[in-house]
Coordinates of C-alpha atoms in Angstrom, one line a residue:
Chain A
M1 CA 38.6 13.9 -15.6
S2 CA 41.4 16.4 -14.2
S3 CA 43.5 15.3 -11.7
A4 CA 42.5 18.6 -9.7
V5 CA 38.9 17.4 -8.9
A6 CA 39.9 13.7 -8.5
P7 CA 40.4 13.9 -4.9
L8 CA 37.0 15.5 -4.3
V9 CA 35.5 13.1 -6.4
E10 CA 36.7 10.3 -4.4
A11 CA 36.0 12.0 -1.1
R12 CA 32.3 12.2 -2.4
E13 CA 32.4 8.6 -3.3
R14 CA 33.5 7.5 0.1
W15 CA 31.1 9.8 2.0
L16 CA 28.3 8.5 -0.1
T17 CA 29.3 4.6 0.3
A18 CA 29.8 5.3 4.1
I19 CA 26.1 6.2 4.5
V20 CA 24.3 2.7 3.7
P21 CA 21.1 3.3 3.2
R22 CA 18.7 1.3 5.3
P23 CA 16.1 -1.3 3.7
Y24 CA 12.7 -0.1 3.5
A25 CA 10.1 -1.6 6.4
N26 CA 7.7 -4.3 5.9
P27 CA 4.7 -2.8 3.7
Y28 CA 2.2 -4.3 5.6
L29 CA 3.1 -2.7 9.1
M30 CA 3.6 0.6 7.2
G31 CA 0.2 0.3 5.5
F32 CA -0.9 -0.5 9.0
G33 CA 0.6 2.6 10.7
L34 CA -0.9 4.8 7.9
G35 CA -4.2 3.3 8.6
L36 CA -3.9 4.7 12.2
V37 CA -2.9 7.7 11.4
L38 CA -6.0 8.0 9.0
L39 CA -8.0 6.7 11.7
S40 CA -6.9 9.4 13.9
A41 CA -8.0 11.7 11.7
F42 CA -11.2 10.4 11.4
V43 CA -11.6 10.4 15.4
I44 CA -9.9 13.5 15.9
M45 CA -11.0 15.9 13.0
G46 CA -13.7 14.0 11.5
R47 CA -12.2 14.2 8.1
G48 CA -9.4 12.2 6.3
L49 CA -6.2 12.9 4.8
G50 CA -5.5 14.7 1.4
A51 CA -2.7 16.0 -0.7
S52 CA -4.1 17.3 -4.2
G53 CA -6.2 19.8 -2.0
A54 CA -3.2 21.4 -0.7
F55 CA -1.8 21.7 -4.1
A56 CA -5.2 23.5 -5.2
S57 CA -5.0 25.5 -2.1
G58 CA -1.5 26.8 -3.0
A59 CA -2.7 27.5 -6.6
A60 CA -5.5 29.2 -5.5
S61 CA -3.2 31.5 -3.2
V62 CA -1.0 32.2 -6.3
A63 CA -3.9 32.7 -8.7
A64 CA -5.3 35.3 -6.2
T65 CA -2.1 37.0 -6.1
I66 CA -1.1 37.3 -9.6
T67 CA -4.5 37.5 -11.0
P68 CA -7.1 38.3 -8.6
D69 CA -10.0 38.7 -11.1
R70 CA -9.6 35.2 -12.3
A71 CA -9.2 33.6 -9.1
R72 CA -12.4 35.0 -8.0
A73 CA -14.3 34.2 -10.9
S74 CA -13.1 30.3 -10.7
H75 CA -15.8 28.5 -8.4
Y76 CA -12.8 26.0 -8.1
F77 CA -10.3 28.4 -6.4
A78 CA -12.9 30.3 -4.6
R79 CA -13.5 27.7 -1.9
Y80 CA -9.9 27.8 -1.1
L81 CA -9.8 31.7 -0.5
G82 CA -10.8 33.7 2.4
A83 CA -13.9 35.6 2.1
D84 CA -12.0 38.6 0.9
G85 CA -10.9 36.4 -2.0
G86 CA -7.5 36.4 -0.4
P87 CA -5.3 33.3 0.5
R88 CA -6.0 31.5 3.7
V89 CA -4.2 28.8 5.7
D90 CA -5.9 25.5 4.6
W91 CA -5.8 22.3 7.0
L92 CA -4.5 20.4 4.3
V93 CA -1.6 22.9 3.5
V94 CA -0.3 22.5 7.1
E95 CA -0.7 18.5 6.7
L96 CA 1.1 18.2 3.4
L97 CA 4.0 20.4 5.2
G98 CA 3.9 17.5 7.8
V99 CA 3.9 14.9 4.9
S100 CA 7.1 16.6 3.7
I101 CA 9.0 17.1 7.1
G102 CA 7.9 13.5 8.5
G103 CA 9.2 11.8 5.0
L104 CA 12.6 13.7 5.2
L105 CA 13.2 12.8 9.0
S106 CA 12.3 9.1 8.1
A107 CA 14.4 9.2 4.9
L108 CA 17.1 11.1 7.1
L109 CA 17.3 8.8 10.1
A110 CA 17.7 5.9 7.7
G111 CA 20.4 7.3 5.4
R112 CA 18.0 7.4 2.4
V113 CA 18.4 11.3 1.2
R114 CA 20.4 11.2 -1.6
A115 CA 20.1 13.7 -4.9
T116 CA 19.1 11.6 -7.8
I117 CA 16.8 11.2 -10.8
E118 CA 15.0 7.8 -10.4
R119 CA 15.2 6.3 -14.3
G120 CA 15.4 3.1 -16.1
P121 CA 18.9 2.6 -18.0
R122 CA 17.2 3.3 -21.3
I123 CA 16.1 6.9 -20.6
S124 CA 17.7 10.0 -20.5
R125 CA 17.5 12.2 -17.4
R126 CA 15.8 15.0 -19.3
S127 CA 13.0 12.7 -20.6
R128 CA 12.5 11.0 -17.5
L129 CA 12.1 15.0 -15.8
A130 CA 9.7 15.7 -18.5
L131 CA 7.6 12.5 -18.0
A132 CA 7.5 13.3 -14.4
Y133 CA 6.5 17.0 -15.0
G134 CA 3.8 16.0 -17.6
G135 CA 2.7 12.9 -15.4
G136 CA 2.4 15.6 -12.6
G137 CA 0.5 18.0 -14.7
I138 CA -2.0 15.2 -16.0
M139 CA -2.5 14.0 -12.6
G140 CA -3.4 17.7 -11.6
V141 CA -6.4 17.8 -14.1
G142 CA -7.4 14.3 -13.0
A143 CA -7.3 15.5 -9.4
V144 CA -9.4 18.4 -9.9
L145 CA -12.1 16.4 -11.8
A146 CA -12.1 13.6 -9.4
R147 CA -12.1 16.2 -6.3
G148 CA -9.3 14.4 -4.8
C149 CA -6.3 11.9 -5.3
T150 CA -4.8 8.7 -3.9
S151 CA -5.0 10.5 -0.4
G152 CA -8.2 12.1 -0.3
Q153 CA -10.1 9.8 -2.4
A154 CA -8.5 6.2 -2.5
L155 CA -7.3 6.1 1.2
T156 CA -9.9 8.2 2.8
G157 CA -13.2 7.8 0.8
G158 CA -12.3 4.1 0.3
A159 CA -12.1 3.5 4.2
L160 CA -15.4 5.3 4.3
L161 CA -17.0 3.2 1.4
S162 CA -17.6 6.3 -0.6
V163 CA -18.9 5.1 -4.1
G164 CA -17.2 7.9 -5.9
S165 CA -14.1 7.1 -4.1
W166 CA -14.4 3.4 -5.5
L167 CA -14.6 4.6 -8.9
F168 CA -11.9 6.7 -8.8
V169 CA -9.6 3.7 -7.6
V170 CA -11.2 1.7 -10.4
G171 CA -10.6 4.4 -13.2
A172 CA -7.0 5.2 -12.0
F173 CA -5.8 1.7 -11.6
A174 CA -7.4 0.7 -15.1
A175 CA -6.0 3.6 -16.6
A176 CA -2.4 3.2 -15.0
Y177 CA -2.4 -0.5 -16.0
A178 CA -3.4 0.5 -19.6
V179 CA -0.6 3.1 -20.4
A180 CA 2.4 1.4 -18.4
P181 CA 3.3 -1.0 -21.3
L182 CA 3.8 2.1 -23.4
L183 CA 6.2 3.6 -20.7
R184 CA 8.2 0.4 -20.0
R185 CA 11.3 2.1 -21.6
E186 CA 11.0 4.8 -18.5
W187 CA 12.1 2.3 -15.9
T188 CA 13.8 -0.9 -17.4
Chain B
M1 CA -20.2 9.5 21.5
I2 CA -17.2 11.7 21.9
A3 CA -15.5 11.6 18.6
P4 CA -14.7 13.3 16.1
F5 CA -13.4 15.1 19.1
N6 CA -13.6 18.5 16.4
E7 CA -17.2 17.9 15.7
Y8 CA -17.9 17.7 19.5
G9 CA -16.2 20.9 20.4
L10 CA -13.7 19.1 22.4
L11 CA -10.7 21.1 20.4
S12 CA -9.8 24.5 21.2
D13 CA -9.3 26.9 18.2
G14 CA -6.0 26.7 16.4
A15 CA -5.5 23.0 17.6
G16 CA -6.5 21.8 14.3
L17 CA -3.6 23.1 12.6
W18 CA -1.3 21.5 15.1
I19 CA -3.1 18.3 14.4
A20 CA -2.6 18.6 10.6
L21 CA 1.0 19.0 11.3
V22 CA 1.4 15.7 13.5
I23 CA -0.9 13.5 11.3
G24 CA 1.1 14.7 8.2
L25 CA 4.2 13.8 10.1
G26 CA 2.9 10.2 10.5
F27 CA 1.5 10.1 6.9
G28 CA 4.8 11.1 5.3
W29 CA 7.0 8.9 7.8
C30 CA 4.7 5.9 6.8
L31 CA 5.2 6.4 3.2
E32 CA 8.9 7.1 3.2
R33 CA 9.5 4.1 5.4
A34 CA 7.5 1.7 3.0
G35 CA 9.6 3.0 -0.1
M36 CA 6.8 5.2 -1.4
G37 CA 9.3 8.1 -2.1
S38 CA 10.7 6.1 -4.9
A39 CA 9.1 6.4 -8.3
R40 CA 10.7 3.2 -9.5
K41 CA 9.2 1.3 -6.6
L42 CA 5.7 2.7 -7.2
A43 CA 6.1 2.1 -10.8
G44 CA 6.7 -1.6 -10.1
Q45 CA 2.9 -1.8 -9.2
F46 CA 2.1 -1.4 -12.9
Y47 CA 4.4 -3.9 -14.2
L48 CA 3.4 -6.5 -11.3
T49 CA 7.1 -6.7 -10.2
D50 CA 6.6 -4.7 -6.7
L51 CA 3.0 -4.4 -5.2
T52 CA 4.2 -2.2 -2.0
V53 CA 1.7 0.4 -3.4
F54 CA -1.3 -2.2 -3.2
K55 CA 0.0 -3.6 -0.1
V56 CA 0.2 -0.1 1.8
M57 CA -2.7 1.5 0.5
F58 CA -5.2 -1.7 1.1
T59 CA -3.6 -2.4 4.7
A60 CA -4.4 1.2 5.5
I61 CA -7.8 1.0 4.1
L62 CA -8.7 -2.0 5.9
T63 CA -7.1 -0.5 9.3
A64 CA -8.9 2.7 9.1
M65 CA -12.4 1.1 7.8
L66 CA -12.4 -1.4 10.5
G67 CA -11.4 1.0 13.0
V68 CA -14.3 3.3 12.0
F69 CA -16.6 0.5 12.4
W70 CA -15.5 -1.0 15.5
L71 CA -15.5 2.5 17.2
G72 CA -19.1 3.2 15.8
W73 CA -20.3 -0.1 17.1
L74 CA -18.8 0.7 20.5
G75 CA -20.5 4.0 20.3
V76 CA -17.1 5.9 20.9
L77 CA -17.5 7.4 17.1
N78 CA -20.3 8.9 15.6
I79 CA -19.8 7.9 11.6
G80 CA -22.5 10.2 10.7
R81 CA -20.2 13.2 11.6
V82 CA -17.0 12.0 9.8
Y83 CA -17.0 13.6 6.4
V84 CA -17.6 10.9 3.6
P85 CA -16.3 12.3 0.3
E86 CA -19.6 13.0 -2.1
T87 CA -19.9 10.9 -5.0
F88 CA -19.9 12.5 -8.7
I89 CA -20.2 9.2 -11.0
L90 CA -18.8 10.3 -14.4
P91 CA -16.1 13.3 -13.1
Q92 CA -15.0 11.0 -10.5
L93 CA -14.6 8.1 -13.1
V94 CA -13.2 10.1 -15.6
G95 CA -10.8 12.1 -13.2
G96 CA -9.5 8.8 -12.2
V97 CA -8.7 7.5 -15.6
V98 CA -6.8 11.0 -16.4
F99 CA -5.3 10.8 -12.8
G100 CA -4.0 7.1 -13.7
I101 CA -2.3 8.0 -16.9
G102 CA -0.4 10.6 -15.0
F103 CA 0.3 8.5 -12.4
A104 CA 1.9 5.8 -14.6
A105 CA 3.9 8.4 -16.3
A106 CA 5.1 10.3 -13.2
G107 CA 5.6 6.9 -11.1
L108 CA 4.3 9.3 -8.3
C109 CA 0.9 10.3 -6.6
P110 CA 0.6 14.0 -5.2
G111 CA 1.4 12.9 -1.9
T112 CA 4.6 10.4 -2.5
S113 CA 5.7 13.3 -4.9
C114 CA 6.4 15.3 -1.9
V115 CA 8.1 12.6 -0.1
S116 CA 10.2 11.9 -3.2
A117 CA 11.2 15.4 -3.8
V118 CA 12.2 16.2 -0.3
T119 CA 14.4 13.2 -0.1
G120 CA 16.3 14.5 -2.9
R121 CA 15.0 13.2 -6.1
G122 CA 14.7 15.2 -9.2
D123 CA 11.7 13.4 -10.7
G124 CA 10.0 14.0 -7.4
A125 CA 10.4 17.6 -7.6
M126 CA 9.2 17.9 -11.1
A127 CA 6.2 15.8 -10.3
V128 CA 5.4 18.3 -7.7
L129 CA 5.8 21.3 -10.2
G130 CA 3.7 19.5 -12.8
M131 CA 0.9 18.8 -10.3
F132 CA 1.0 22.5 -9.2
T133 CA 0.9 23.6 -13.1
G134 CA -2.0 20.9 -13.8
I135 CA -4.4 22.2 -10.8
F136 CA -3.2 25.7 -11.4
A137 CA -4.2 25.7 -15.2
T138 CA -7.5 23.7 -14.6
G139 CA -8.4 26.0 -11.9
I140 CA -8.3 28.9 -14.1
F141 CA -10.0 27.5 -17.0
F142 CA -12.6 25.9 -14.6
G143 CA -15.5 27.8 -16.0
S144 CA -15.4 25.3 -19.2
L145 CA -15.3 22.4 -16.9
E146 CA -17.7 23.3 -14.2
S147 CA -20.9 21.7 -15.8
F148 CA -19.2 18.3 -16.1
Y149 CA -17.7 18.5 -12.6
N150 CA -21.1 18.9 -11.0
S151 CA -22.8 16.3 -13.2
T152 CA -24.3 13.0 -12.0
A153 CA -24.1 14.4 -8.1
R154 CA -25.4 11.5 -5.9
G155 CA -24.3 13.0 -2.5
Q156 CA -22.7 11.1 0.3
L157 CA -23.5 7.6 -1.4
T158 CA -22.0 4.6 0.1
L159 CA -21.5 1.1 -1.1
P160 CA -23.9 -0.5 1.7
A161 CA -26.8 2.1 0.3
V162 CA -26.0 1.0 -3.4
F163 CA -26.1 -2.7 -2.7
H164 CA -28.6 -2.7 0.0
V165 CA -26.7 -4.7 2.3
S166 CA -25.4 -3.7 5.9
Y167 CA -22.4 -1.8 6.7
G168 CA -20.5 -4.7 8.4
I169 CA -21.2 -6.9 5.2
V170 CA -19.5 -4.4 3.0
V171 CA -16.6 -4.3 5.7
F172 CA -16.2 -8.0 5.8
A173 CA -16.4 -8.5 1.8
I174 CA -13.6 -5.8 1.3
V175 CA -11.4 -7.3 4.0
L176 CA -11.8 -10.9 2.1
V177 CA -11.1 -9.2 -1.3
A178 CA -7.9 -7.3 0.3
L179 CA -6.8 -10.5 1.8
A180 CA -7.1 -12.6 -1.4
G181 CA -5.3 -9.3 -3.0
F182 CA -2.4 -9.9 -0.7
F183 CA -2.1 -13.5 -1.3
I184 CA -1.9 -12.7 -5.2
A185 CA 0.5 -9.7 -4.6
E186 CA 3.1 -12.3 -2.8
R187 CA 2.9 -14.9 -5.6
L188 CA 3.2 -12.0 -8.0
E189 CA 6.4 -10.7 -6.5
R190 CA 7.8 -14.3 -6.2
R191 CA 7.3 -14.8 -10.0
A192 CA 9.0 -11.6 -10.5
Q193 CA 11.9 -12.7 -8.5
I194 CA 12.3 -15.8 -10.1
R195 CA 12.3 -14.2 -13.4
G196 CA 15.0 -11.8 -12.3
E197 CA 12.6 -8.7 -12.9
R198 CA 13.0 -7.9 -9.1
P199 CA 15.9 -7.9 -6.7
A200 CA 15.5 -10.8 -4.0

């Protein structure tokens, strides 16, 4: 390392170590908090939480902009578009914006914001990023088929005793446990 | 009955989106506080070294489920006007399996990937991009999936209707299963700690 950047590196190290990330909160307490948030959504709006639906709304808007004919032809995208076939503001998009702001605020106040790539010692950054991207893509396909994800199906439908939502939970966790042994290198 | 407020016309136009923002804030806050912005932590669920996912998810489900049940029983909440996700047996089971494979690979789900990305994790940002790509592509080629997507439709089917028991019995059974699950989760984490697979 050249001596010119050494003080900068040292300053960065000092700054990073000065912020001691606070430990995470009790999972049961946070689960209770999350349950109250979900219950408020039921009581106020008559609907639950979601995440993949916001992605679907975003994808529909992008499709409507770059390939309007195909967007209108897709019965999946059509429901996320306005009557004119153009983008509209969806409840879930605003909710997911809130999720991002809420997550950032919580992390900032706890000194947990840090540029990193989470991975095990035996996997390269590039492979980990590829697995995150590929995994995200596969989840996207699954969330379309299942009409929701861990938020809209597992949490929301689970709490409302929907049969399809519980089938989703069983399918998702069974599959994750089945493939996890093949992916051990990713984390350990 | 006064709830859902939105269904009984107690909300003004435009209030819904502000409520979406506040509800989202609470959702994201709880996820981050519990450590669910961390893919490594979430992945621990699938290696039985860190069962935070199970604990947070099932405590949330229990809380909301019991809240809906008691508010309904007290006559405050009209459960019939809360939107219950419709059941499509095969697409939801298959969609769940596909989703689970991606969940294990990414170590994140759609909501937690957003928290992961905004708190500085590059893998979280890639999972967000991947989700978007997957949904975009599936939406574009939706025509070929549509008949399967709409197959085995059962409407708003709930567990009490399937098992021919009362709502309260199902709620009680899920509480018992979850409590047993929490007990097992604590034991599994202690075992992982003893084996050195999990920091004390």
